[in-house]
Coordinates of C-alpha atoms and ligand atoms in Angstrom, one line a residue:
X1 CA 60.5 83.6 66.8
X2 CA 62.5 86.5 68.4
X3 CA 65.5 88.0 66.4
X4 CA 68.9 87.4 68.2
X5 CA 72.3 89.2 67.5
X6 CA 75.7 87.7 68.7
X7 CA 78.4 90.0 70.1
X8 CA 81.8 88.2 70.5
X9 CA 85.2 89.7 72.2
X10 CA 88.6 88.3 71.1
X11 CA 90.8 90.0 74.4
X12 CA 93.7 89.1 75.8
X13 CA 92.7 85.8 78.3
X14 CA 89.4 84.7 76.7
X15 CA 87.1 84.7 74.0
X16 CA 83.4 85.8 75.2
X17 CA 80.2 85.4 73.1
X18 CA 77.0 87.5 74.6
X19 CA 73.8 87.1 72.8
X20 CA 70.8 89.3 73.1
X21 CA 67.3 89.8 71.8
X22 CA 66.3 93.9 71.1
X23 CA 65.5 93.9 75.2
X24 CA 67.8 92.0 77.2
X25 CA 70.6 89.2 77.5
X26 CA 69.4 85.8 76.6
X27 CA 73.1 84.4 77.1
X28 CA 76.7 84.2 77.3
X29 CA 79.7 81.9 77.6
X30 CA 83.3 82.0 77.7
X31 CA 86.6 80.4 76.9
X32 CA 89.4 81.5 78.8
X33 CA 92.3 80.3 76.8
X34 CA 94.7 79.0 79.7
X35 CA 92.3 76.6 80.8
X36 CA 90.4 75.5 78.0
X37 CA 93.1 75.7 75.3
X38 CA 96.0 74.8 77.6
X39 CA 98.3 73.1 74.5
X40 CA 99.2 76.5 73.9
X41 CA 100.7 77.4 77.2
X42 CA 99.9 81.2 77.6
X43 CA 99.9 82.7 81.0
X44 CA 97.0 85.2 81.2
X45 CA 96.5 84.6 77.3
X46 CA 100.2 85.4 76.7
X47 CA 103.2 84.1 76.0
X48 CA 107.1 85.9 76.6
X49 CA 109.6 86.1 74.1
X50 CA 113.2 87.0 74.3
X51 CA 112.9 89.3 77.3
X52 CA 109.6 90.7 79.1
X53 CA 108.9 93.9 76.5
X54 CA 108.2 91.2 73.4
X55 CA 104.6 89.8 74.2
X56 CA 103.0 87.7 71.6
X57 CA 99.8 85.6 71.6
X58 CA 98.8 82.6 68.9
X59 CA 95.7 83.9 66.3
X60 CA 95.2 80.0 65.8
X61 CA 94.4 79.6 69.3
X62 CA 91.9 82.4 68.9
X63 CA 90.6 80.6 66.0
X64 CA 90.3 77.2 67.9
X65 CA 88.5 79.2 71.3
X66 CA 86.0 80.6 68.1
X67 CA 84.8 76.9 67.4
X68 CA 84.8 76.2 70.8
X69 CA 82.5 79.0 72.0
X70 CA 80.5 78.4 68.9
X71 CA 79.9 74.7 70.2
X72 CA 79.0 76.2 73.9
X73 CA 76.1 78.4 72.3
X74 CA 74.9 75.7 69.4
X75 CA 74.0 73.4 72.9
X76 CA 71.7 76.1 74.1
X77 CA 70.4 78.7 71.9
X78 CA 68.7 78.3 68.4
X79 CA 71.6 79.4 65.6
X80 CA 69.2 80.1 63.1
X81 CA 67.7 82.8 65.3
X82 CA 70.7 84.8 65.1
X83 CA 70.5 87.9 62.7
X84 CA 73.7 89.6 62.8
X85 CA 77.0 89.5 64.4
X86 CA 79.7 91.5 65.3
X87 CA 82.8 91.8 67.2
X88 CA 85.4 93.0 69.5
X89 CA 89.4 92.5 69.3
X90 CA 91.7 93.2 71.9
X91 CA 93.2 96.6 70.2
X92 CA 96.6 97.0 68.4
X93 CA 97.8 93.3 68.1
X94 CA 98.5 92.2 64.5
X95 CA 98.1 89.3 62.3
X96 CA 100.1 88.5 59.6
X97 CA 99.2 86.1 56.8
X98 CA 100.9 84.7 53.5
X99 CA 98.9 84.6 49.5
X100 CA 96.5 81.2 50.9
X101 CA 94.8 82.8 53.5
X102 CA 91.8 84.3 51.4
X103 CA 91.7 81.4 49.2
X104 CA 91.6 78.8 52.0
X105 CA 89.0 80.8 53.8
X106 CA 86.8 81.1 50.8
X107 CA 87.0 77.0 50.4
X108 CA 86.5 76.0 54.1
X109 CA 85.5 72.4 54.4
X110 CA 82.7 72.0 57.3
X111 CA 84.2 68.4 58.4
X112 CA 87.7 69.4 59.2
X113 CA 88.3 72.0 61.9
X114 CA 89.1 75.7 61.3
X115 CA 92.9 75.5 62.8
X116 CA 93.5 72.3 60.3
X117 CA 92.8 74.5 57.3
X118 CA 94.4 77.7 58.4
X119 CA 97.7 76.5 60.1
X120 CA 99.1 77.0 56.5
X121 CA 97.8 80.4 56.0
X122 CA 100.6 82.2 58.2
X123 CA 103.3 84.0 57.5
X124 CA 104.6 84.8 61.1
X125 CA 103.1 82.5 63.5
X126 CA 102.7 84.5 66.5
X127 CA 100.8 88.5 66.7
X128 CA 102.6 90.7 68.7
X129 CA 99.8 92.0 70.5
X130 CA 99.2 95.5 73.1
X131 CA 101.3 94.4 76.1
X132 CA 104.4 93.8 73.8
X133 CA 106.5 97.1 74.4
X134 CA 109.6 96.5 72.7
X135 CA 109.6 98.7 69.5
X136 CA 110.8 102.1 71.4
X137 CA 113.3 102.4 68.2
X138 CA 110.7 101.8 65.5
X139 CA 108.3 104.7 67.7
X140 CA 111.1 107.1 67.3
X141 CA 112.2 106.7 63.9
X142 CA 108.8 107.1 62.8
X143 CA 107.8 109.9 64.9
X144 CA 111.0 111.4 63.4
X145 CA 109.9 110.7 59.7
X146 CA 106.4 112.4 60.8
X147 CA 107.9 116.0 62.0
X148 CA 108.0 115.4 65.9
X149 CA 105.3 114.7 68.5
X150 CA 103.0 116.9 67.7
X151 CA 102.9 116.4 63.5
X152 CA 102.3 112.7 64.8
X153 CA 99.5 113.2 66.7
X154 CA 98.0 115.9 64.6
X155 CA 98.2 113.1 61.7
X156 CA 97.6 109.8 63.6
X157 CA 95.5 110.9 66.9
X158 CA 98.0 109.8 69.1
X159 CA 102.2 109.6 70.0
X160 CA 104.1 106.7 68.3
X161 CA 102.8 104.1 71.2
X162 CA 105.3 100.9 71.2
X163 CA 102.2 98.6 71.1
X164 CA 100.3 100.0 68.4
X165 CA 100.3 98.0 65.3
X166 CA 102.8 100.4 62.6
X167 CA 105.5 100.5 64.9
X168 CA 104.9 96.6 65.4
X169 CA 105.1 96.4 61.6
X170 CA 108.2 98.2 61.2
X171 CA 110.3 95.9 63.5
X172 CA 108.9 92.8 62.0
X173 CA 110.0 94.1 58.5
X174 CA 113.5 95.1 59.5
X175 CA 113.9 92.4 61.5
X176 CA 112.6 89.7 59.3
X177 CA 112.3 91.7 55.5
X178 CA 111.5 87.6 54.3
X179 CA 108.5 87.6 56.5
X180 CA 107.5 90.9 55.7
X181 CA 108.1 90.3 52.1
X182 CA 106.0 86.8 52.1
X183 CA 103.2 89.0 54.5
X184 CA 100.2 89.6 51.9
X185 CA 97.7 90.6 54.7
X186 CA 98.2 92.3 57.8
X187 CA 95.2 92.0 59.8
X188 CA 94.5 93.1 63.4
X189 CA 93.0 90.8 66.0
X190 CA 89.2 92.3 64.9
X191 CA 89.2 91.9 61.5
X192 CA 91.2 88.9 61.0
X193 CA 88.4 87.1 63.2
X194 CA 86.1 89.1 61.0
X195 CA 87.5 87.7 58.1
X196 CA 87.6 84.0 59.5
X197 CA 83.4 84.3 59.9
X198 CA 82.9 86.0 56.4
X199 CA 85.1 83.7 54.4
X200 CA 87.3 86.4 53.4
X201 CA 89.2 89.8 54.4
X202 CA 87.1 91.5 56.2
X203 CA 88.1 95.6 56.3
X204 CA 89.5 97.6 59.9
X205 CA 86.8 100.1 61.1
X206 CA 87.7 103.3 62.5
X207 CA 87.8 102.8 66.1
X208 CA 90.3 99.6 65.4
X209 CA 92.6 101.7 62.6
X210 CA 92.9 104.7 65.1
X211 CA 94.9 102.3 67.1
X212 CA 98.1 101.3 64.6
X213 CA 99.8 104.9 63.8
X214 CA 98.7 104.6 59.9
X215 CA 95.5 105.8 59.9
X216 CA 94.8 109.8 59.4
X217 CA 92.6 110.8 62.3
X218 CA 91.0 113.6 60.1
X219 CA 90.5 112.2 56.7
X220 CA 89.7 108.5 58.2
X221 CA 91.8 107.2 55.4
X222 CA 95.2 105.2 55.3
X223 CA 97.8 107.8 55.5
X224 CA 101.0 107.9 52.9
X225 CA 103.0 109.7 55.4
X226 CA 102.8 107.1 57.7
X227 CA 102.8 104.2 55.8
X228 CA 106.1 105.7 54.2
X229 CA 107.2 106.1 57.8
X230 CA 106.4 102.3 58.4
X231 CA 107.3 100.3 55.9
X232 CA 108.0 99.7 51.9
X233 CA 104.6 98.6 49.9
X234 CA 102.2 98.7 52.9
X235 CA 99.5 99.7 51.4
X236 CA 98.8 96.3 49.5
X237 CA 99.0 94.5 52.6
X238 CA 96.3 96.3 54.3
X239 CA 92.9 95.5 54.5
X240 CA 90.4 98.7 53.9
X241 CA 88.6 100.7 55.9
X242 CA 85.3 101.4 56.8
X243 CA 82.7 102.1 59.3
X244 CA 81.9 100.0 62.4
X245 CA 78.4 99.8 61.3
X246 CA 79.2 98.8 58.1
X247 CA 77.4 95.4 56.8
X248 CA 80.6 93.5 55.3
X249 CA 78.6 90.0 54.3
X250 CA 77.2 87.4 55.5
X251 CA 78.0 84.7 57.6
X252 CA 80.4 81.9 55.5
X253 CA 78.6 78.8 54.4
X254 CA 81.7 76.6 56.7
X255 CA 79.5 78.2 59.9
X256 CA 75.9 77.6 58.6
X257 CA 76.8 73.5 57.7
X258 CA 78.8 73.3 60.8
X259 CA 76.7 75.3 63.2
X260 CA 73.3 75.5 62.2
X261 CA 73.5 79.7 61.6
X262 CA 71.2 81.2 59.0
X263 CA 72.3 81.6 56.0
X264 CA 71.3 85.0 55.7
X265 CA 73.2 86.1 58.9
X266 CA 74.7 89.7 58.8
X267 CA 77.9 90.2 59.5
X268 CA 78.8 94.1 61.0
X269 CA 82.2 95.1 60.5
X270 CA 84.4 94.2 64.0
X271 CA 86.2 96.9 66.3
X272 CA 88.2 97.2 69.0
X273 CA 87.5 96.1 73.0
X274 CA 87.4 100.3 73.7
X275 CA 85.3 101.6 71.4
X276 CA 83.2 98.3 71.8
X277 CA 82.7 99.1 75.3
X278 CA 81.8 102.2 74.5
X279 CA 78.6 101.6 73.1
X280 CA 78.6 98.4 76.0
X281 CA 78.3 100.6 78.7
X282 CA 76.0 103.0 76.6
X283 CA 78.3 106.2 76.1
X284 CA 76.9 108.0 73.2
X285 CA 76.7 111.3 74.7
X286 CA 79.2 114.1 75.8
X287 CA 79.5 114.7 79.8
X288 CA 80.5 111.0 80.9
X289 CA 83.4 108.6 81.0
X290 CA 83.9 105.3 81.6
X291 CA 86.7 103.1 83.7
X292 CA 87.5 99.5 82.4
X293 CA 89.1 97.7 84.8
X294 CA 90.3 94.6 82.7
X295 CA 93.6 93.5 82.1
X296 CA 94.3 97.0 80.8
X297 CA 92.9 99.6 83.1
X298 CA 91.5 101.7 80.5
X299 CA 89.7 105.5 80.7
X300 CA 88.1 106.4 78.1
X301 CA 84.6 108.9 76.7
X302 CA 82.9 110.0 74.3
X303 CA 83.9 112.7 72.0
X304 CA 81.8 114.5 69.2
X305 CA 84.3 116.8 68.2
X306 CA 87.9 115.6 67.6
X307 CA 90.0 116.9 70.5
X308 CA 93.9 115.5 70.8
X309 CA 96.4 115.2 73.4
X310 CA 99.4 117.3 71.9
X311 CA 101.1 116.4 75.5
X312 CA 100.9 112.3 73.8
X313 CA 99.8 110.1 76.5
X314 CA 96.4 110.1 75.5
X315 CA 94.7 108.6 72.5
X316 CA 91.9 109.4 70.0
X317 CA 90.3 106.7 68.0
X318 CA 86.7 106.4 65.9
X319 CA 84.0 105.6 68.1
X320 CA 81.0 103.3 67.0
X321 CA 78.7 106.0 66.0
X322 CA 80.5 107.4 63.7
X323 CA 82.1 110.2 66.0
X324 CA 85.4 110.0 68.2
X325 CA 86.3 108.7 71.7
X326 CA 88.9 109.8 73.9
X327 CA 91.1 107.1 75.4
X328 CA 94.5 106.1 77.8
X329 CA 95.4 103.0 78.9
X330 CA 97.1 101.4 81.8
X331 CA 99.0 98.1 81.4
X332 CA 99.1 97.9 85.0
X333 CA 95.7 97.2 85.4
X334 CA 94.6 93.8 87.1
X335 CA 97.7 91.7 86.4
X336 CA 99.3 94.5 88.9
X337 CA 96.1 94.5 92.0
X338 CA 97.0 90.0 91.7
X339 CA 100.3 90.5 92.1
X340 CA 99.3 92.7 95.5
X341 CA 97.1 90.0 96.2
X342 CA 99.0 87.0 95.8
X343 CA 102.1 88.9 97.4
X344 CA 100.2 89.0 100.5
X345 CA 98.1 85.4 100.0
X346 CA 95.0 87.2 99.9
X347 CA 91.8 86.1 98.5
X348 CA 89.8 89.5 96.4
X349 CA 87.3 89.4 100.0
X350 CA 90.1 90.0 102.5
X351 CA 91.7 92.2 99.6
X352 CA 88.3 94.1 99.8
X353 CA 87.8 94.2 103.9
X354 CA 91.9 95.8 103.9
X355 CA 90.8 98.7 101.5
X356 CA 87.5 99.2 103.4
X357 CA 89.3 99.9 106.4
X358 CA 92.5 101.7 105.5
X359 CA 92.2 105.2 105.7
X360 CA 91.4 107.2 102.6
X361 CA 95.0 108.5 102.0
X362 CA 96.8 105.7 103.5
X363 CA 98.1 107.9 106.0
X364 CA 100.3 109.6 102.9
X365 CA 101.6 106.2 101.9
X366 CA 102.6 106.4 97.8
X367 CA 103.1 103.8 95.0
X368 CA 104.2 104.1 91.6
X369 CA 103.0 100.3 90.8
X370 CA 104.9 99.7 87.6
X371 CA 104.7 96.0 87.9
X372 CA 104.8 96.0 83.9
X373 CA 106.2 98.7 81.7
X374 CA 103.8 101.1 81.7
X375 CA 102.3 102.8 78.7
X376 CA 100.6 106.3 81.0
X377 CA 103.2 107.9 81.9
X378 CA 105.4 105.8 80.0
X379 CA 107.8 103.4 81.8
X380 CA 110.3 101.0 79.9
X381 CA 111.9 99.7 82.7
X382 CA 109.5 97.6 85.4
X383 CA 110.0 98.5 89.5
X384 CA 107.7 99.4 91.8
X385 CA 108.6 103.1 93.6
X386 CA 107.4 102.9 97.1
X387 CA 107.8 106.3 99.5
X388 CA 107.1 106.1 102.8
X389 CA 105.4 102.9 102.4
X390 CA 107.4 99.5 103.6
X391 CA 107.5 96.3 101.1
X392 CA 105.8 93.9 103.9
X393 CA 102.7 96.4 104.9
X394 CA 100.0 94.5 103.7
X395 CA 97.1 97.5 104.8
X396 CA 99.6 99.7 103.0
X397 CA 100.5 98.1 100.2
X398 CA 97.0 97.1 99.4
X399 CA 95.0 100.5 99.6
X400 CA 98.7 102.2 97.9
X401 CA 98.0 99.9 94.7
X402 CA 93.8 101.0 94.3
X403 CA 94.7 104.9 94.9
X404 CA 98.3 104.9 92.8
X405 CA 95.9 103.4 90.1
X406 CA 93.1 106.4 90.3
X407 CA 94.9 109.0 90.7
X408 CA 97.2 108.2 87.8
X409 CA 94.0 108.0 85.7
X410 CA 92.7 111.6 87.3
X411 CA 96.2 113.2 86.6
X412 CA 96.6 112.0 83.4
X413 CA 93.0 112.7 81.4
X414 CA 93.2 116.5 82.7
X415 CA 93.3 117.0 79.0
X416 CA 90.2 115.4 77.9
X417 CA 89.1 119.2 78.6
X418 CA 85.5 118.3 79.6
X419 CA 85.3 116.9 83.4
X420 CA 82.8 114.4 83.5
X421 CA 79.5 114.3 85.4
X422 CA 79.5 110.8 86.1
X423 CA 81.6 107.5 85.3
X424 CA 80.3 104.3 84.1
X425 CA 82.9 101.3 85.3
X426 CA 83.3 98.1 83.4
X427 CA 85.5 95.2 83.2
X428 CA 86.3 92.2 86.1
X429 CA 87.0 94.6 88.7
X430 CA 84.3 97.0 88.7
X431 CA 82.3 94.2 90.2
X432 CA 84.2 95.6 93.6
X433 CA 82.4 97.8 95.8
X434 CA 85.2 98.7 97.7
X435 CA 87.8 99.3 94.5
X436 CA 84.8 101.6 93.2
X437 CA 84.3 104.1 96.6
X438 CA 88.5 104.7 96.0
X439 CA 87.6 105.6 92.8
X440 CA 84.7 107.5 93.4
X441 CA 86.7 109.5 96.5
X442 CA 89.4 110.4 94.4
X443 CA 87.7 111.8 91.6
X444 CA 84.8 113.2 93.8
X445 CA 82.6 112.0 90.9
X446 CA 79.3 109.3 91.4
X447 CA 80.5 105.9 89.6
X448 CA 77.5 104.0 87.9
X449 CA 77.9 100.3 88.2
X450 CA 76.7 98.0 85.9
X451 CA 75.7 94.0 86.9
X452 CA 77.5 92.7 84.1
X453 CA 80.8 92.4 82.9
X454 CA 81.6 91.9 79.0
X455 CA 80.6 95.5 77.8
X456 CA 82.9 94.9 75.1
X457 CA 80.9 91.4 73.9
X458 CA 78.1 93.0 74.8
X459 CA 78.5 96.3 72.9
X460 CA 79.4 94.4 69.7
X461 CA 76.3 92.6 70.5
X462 CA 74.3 95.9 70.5
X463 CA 76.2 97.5 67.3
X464 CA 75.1 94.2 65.5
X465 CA 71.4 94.8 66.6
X466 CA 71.5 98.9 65.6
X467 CA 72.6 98.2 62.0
X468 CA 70.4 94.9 61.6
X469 CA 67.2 97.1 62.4
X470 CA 68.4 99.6 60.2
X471 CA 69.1 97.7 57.1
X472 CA 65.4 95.8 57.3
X473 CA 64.5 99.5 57.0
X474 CA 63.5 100.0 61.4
X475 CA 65.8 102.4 61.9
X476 CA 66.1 102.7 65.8
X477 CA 68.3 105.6 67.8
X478 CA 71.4 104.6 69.4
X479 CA 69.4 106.1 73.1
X480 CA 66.2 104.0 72.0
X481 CA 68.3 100.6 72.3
X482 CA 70.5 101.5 74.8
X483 CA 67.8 103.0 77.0
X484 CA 65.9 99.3 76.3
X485 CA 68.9 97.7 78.1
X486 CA 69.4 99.9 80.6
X487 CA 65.6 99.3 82.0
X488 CA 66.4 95.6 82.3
X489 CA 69.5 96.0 84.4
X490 CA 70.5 96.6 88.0
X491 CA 72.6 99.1 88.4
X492 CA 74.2 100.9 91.5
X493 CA 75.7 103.9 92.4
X494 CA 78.4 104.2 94.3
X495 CA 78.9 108.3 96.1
X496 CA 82.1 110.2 96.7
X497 CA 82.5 110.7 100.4
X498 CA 82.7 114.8 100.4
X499 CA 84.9 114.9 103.4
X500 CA 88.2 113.3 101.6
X501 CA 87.9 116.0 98.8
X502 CA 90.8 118.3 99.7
X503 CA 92.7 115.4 100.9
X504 CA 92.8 113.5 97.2
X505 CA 93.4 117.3 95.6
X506 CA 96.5 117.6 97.2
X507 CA 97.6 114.1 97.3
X508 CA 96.8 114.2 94.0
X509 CA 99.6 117.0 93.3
X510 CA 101.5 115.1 95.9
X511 CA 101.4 111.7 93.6
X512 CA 102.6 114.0 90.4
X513 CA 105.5 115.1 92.5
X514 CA 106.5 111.5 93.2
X515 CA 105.6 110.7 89.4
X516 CA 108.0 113.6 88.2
X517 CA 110.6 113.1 90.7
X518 CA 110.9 109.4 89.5
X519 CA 110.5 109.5 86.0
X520 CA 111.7 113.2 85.3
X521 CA 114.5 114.4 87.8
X522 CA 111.4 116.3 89.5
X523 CA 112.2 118.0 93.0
X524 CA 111.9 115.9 96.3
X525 CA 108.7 115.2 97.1
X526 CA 109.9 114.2 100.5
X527 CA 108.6 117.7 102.1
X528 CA 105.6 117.8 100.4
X529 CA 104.9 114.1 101.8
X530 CA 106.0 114.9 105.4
X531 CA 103.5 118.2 105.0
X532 CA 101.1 116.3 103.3
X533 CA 101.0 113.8 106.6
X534 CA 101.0 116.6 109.0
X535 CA 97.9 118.5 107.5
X536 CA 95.6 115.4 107.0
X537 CA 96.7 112.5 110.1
X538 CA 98.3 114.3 113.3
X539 CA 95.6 116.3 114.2
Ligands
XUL601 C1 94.0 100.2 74.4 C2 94.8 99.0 74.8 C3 94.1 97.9 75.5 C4 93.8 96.7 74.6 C5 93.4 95.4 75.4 O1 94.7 101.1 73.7 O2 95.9 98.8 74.5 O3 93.0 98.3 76.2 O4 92.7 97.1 73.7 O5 92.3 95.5 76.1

């Protein structure tokens, strides 16, 4: 009988389960919430309140997508093989539940379904969650409290960001201090669906806490400084922390009567989609990054020694192993490349031939593509910037929205010090050849592909195996597993065409100009542009 371990991924459109033995994948489903859950009536996972910055999801549909993935995998793998799970949450988004939530969980009835039993366990039905962007007061009152920018980062690894979870938590106790006050738990997506497989709170790991402004980057601990700055009597509303390879229990008995799981299933403590992937795409040493291209474009690396941003755009969080990881994070990710693609009625092949045959450079064609509000560099107010580079040019328009989204990325990790050797890409649209060579051009770095996506399902699924084998005392190295993996799977590389080096350096410098000229009163870039066009496509 081979040993199984179960890696599962709360993000923002659908809930993935990947399964593995210690070599390879055995199997994987999904449940993307707009179509399987649509009684909720989210768009891309999501739903709008008030005005576009306030976006909320429903942890009850998460819950409900949990017994429906669980169903998917009881019909085709053997539960009782399964020796350990863990987990992976969309990062930041918070759950807030009242004084029944740990006693219902503890008393779950097997014949009535999970959403039945927890409906009552709320005390704010909705969880902001990381596309909301609408607490730029609550960031700047408590990056005041904290001494400035740089105290805050020094303390918390990263800026006030409006998504992450203290700010959230500050404007949902000033503006509903009932709801706060009837809050006995706030959870974040990973461990309240942590919690919901143990049968009680489960704790925040590292990688997870890194992400809410209340966590001390140093010290790993909950920090009174910031949860002074946040809120009155956080403290007792917060689960602990602890290690992502923490054992936290095993599996509730609601889960063994209803789907067949061993009773002596491990349960690993859950972390956030990032540091998940991490381990998913197998970055445990220094020298590489990885791209996740997702519905948050997301850059992010290894890090054995803790190394901040003091400029604030970039983040620091715990990674799996116990170390740190360097992160920034794009909302205009692949909710902005559709809105390209449906502008133009193009399907992702025709999308795909456009950019293969546009010129690298697009003939000095620039856009800022804030679609969204943008988190890197940060932009409140949604427009798209276009300069020299017409509304209706779909060749344009197309290759301006893959290059605006790479160079951004180059530009803005300059201060992960270390450049990378080689990048690892994840996430829906890494499975594009074409999207990868832009990529690959303008960072004049190889990209590794990878034939799967999920590296955050499948990374929990991993971290579940590493700290299974060592509590039954067969300790394996992080490289031993990963290195297992890697030999089962195809993977390509895609080369950086040497001849459009000098050309992506200075349209690099030319995209900053265009950046700073937009967002900071920055020169012109007019004459740089009309230079720019001159040197590189009227020769
Ligand atoms: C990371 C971030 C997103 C979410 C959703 O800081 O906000 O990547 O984790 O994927």
């Amino acid at each position: 009988m081979s040993d199984y371990f179960l890696g599962l991924d709360c993000s923002t459109q659908s809930l993935t389960g990947i399964i593995t033995d210690s070599t390879s994948i055995i199997y994987k489903a999904i449940v993307n919430f707009d179509k399987e859950l649509p009684h909720y009536n989210t768009t891309n996972g999501v739903i709008i309140l008030d005005d576009d910055k306030v976006v909320h999801s429903f942890p009850l549909m998460w819950v409900e997508a949990l017994e429906v993935l669980l169903e998917k995998i009881q019909t085709n793998i053997s539960m009782e093989n399964i020796k350990a799970i863990s987990g992976s949450g969309q990062q930041h988004g918070t759950v807030y539940l009242n004084d029944k939530f740990a006693n219902t969980l503890q008393n779950l009835n097997p014949k009535e379904p999970l959403i039945n039993q927890l409906k009552g366990c709320f005390s704010r039905a909705t969880s902001p969650i990381w596309m909301d962007s609408s607490t730029y007061k609550q960031c700047e009152e408590i990056r005041e409290k904290f001494g400035g920018l740089k105290e805050t980062i020094k303390i918390t690894g990263s800026n006030t960001f409006e998504r992450f979870s203290g700010p959230q938590i500050r404007k949902f106790y000033q503006k509903n201090p009932e709801g706060y006050q009837q809050t006995s738990i706030i959870h974040l997506v990973s461990s309240f669906m942590a919690s919901v497989l143990l049968g009680d709170n489960a704790p925040i790991d590292h990688g997870d806490g890194a992400g809410m402004n209340l966590m001390n980057i140093k010290t790993k601990k909950w920090d009174k400084r910031a949860l002074d700055a946040t809120a009155p009597n956080l403290i007792v509303k917060l689960p602990s922390l602890t290690n992502s390879y923490n054992i936290i229990g095993k599996i509730s008995s609601y889960f063994i009567k209803k789907y067949g799981f061993d009773a002596n299933t491990l349960l690993i403590t859950w972390s956030g989609d990032n540091p998940n992937s991490l381990i998913g795409v197998g970055l445990i040493d220094k020298g590489k990054v990885a791209i996740s291209l997702g519905t948050s474009d997301t850059y992010f690396g290894y890090m054995k020694n803790l190394h901040l941003d003091l400029n604030g755009e970039g983040h620091v969080f715990g990674a799996p192993t116990g170390d740190y990881m360097s992160l920034i994070c794009y909302k205009n990710g692949s909710l902005a490349r559709e809105r390209i693609k449906e502008k133009f009625n193009l399907d992702w092949a025709k999308f795909s031939e456009i950019l293969n045959k546009t010129s690298p450079g697009n003939n000095g064609k620039i856009m800022l593509p804030y679609f969204f509000p943008e988190i890197v560099p940060l932009v409140l107010e949604p427009k798209v910037y276009r300069f020299g580079l017409d509304e209706d040019d779909i060749e344009g328009n197309v290759r301006a929205i893959i290059e605006a989204q790479f160079l951004s990325m180059r530009l803005h990790s300059e201060w992960i010090s270390e450049k990378p050797k080689e990048i690892y890409a994840t996430g829906g649209a890494s499975a594009n050849k074409d999207i990868l060579q832009v990529a690959a051009d303008i960072f004049q770095i190889p990209i590794r592909q990878f034939d799967i996506t999920g590296s955050a399902a499948f990374g929990a699924a991993l971290r579940s195996l590493k700290s299974y084998y060592d509590f039954i005392k067969k300790k394996k190295k992080w490289s031993e597993i990963i290195n297992k993996f890697l030999e089962t799977r195809k993977i390509s590389e895609i080369i950086p065409d040497i001849k459009n080096k000098d050309m992506y350096d200075e349209m690099l410098n030319l995209y900053k100009k265009c950046e700073d000229h937009i967002l900071r009163n920055g020169e012109d870039p007019e004459p740089t542009r009309k230079k720019f066009i001159k040197k590189y496509f009227f020769s």
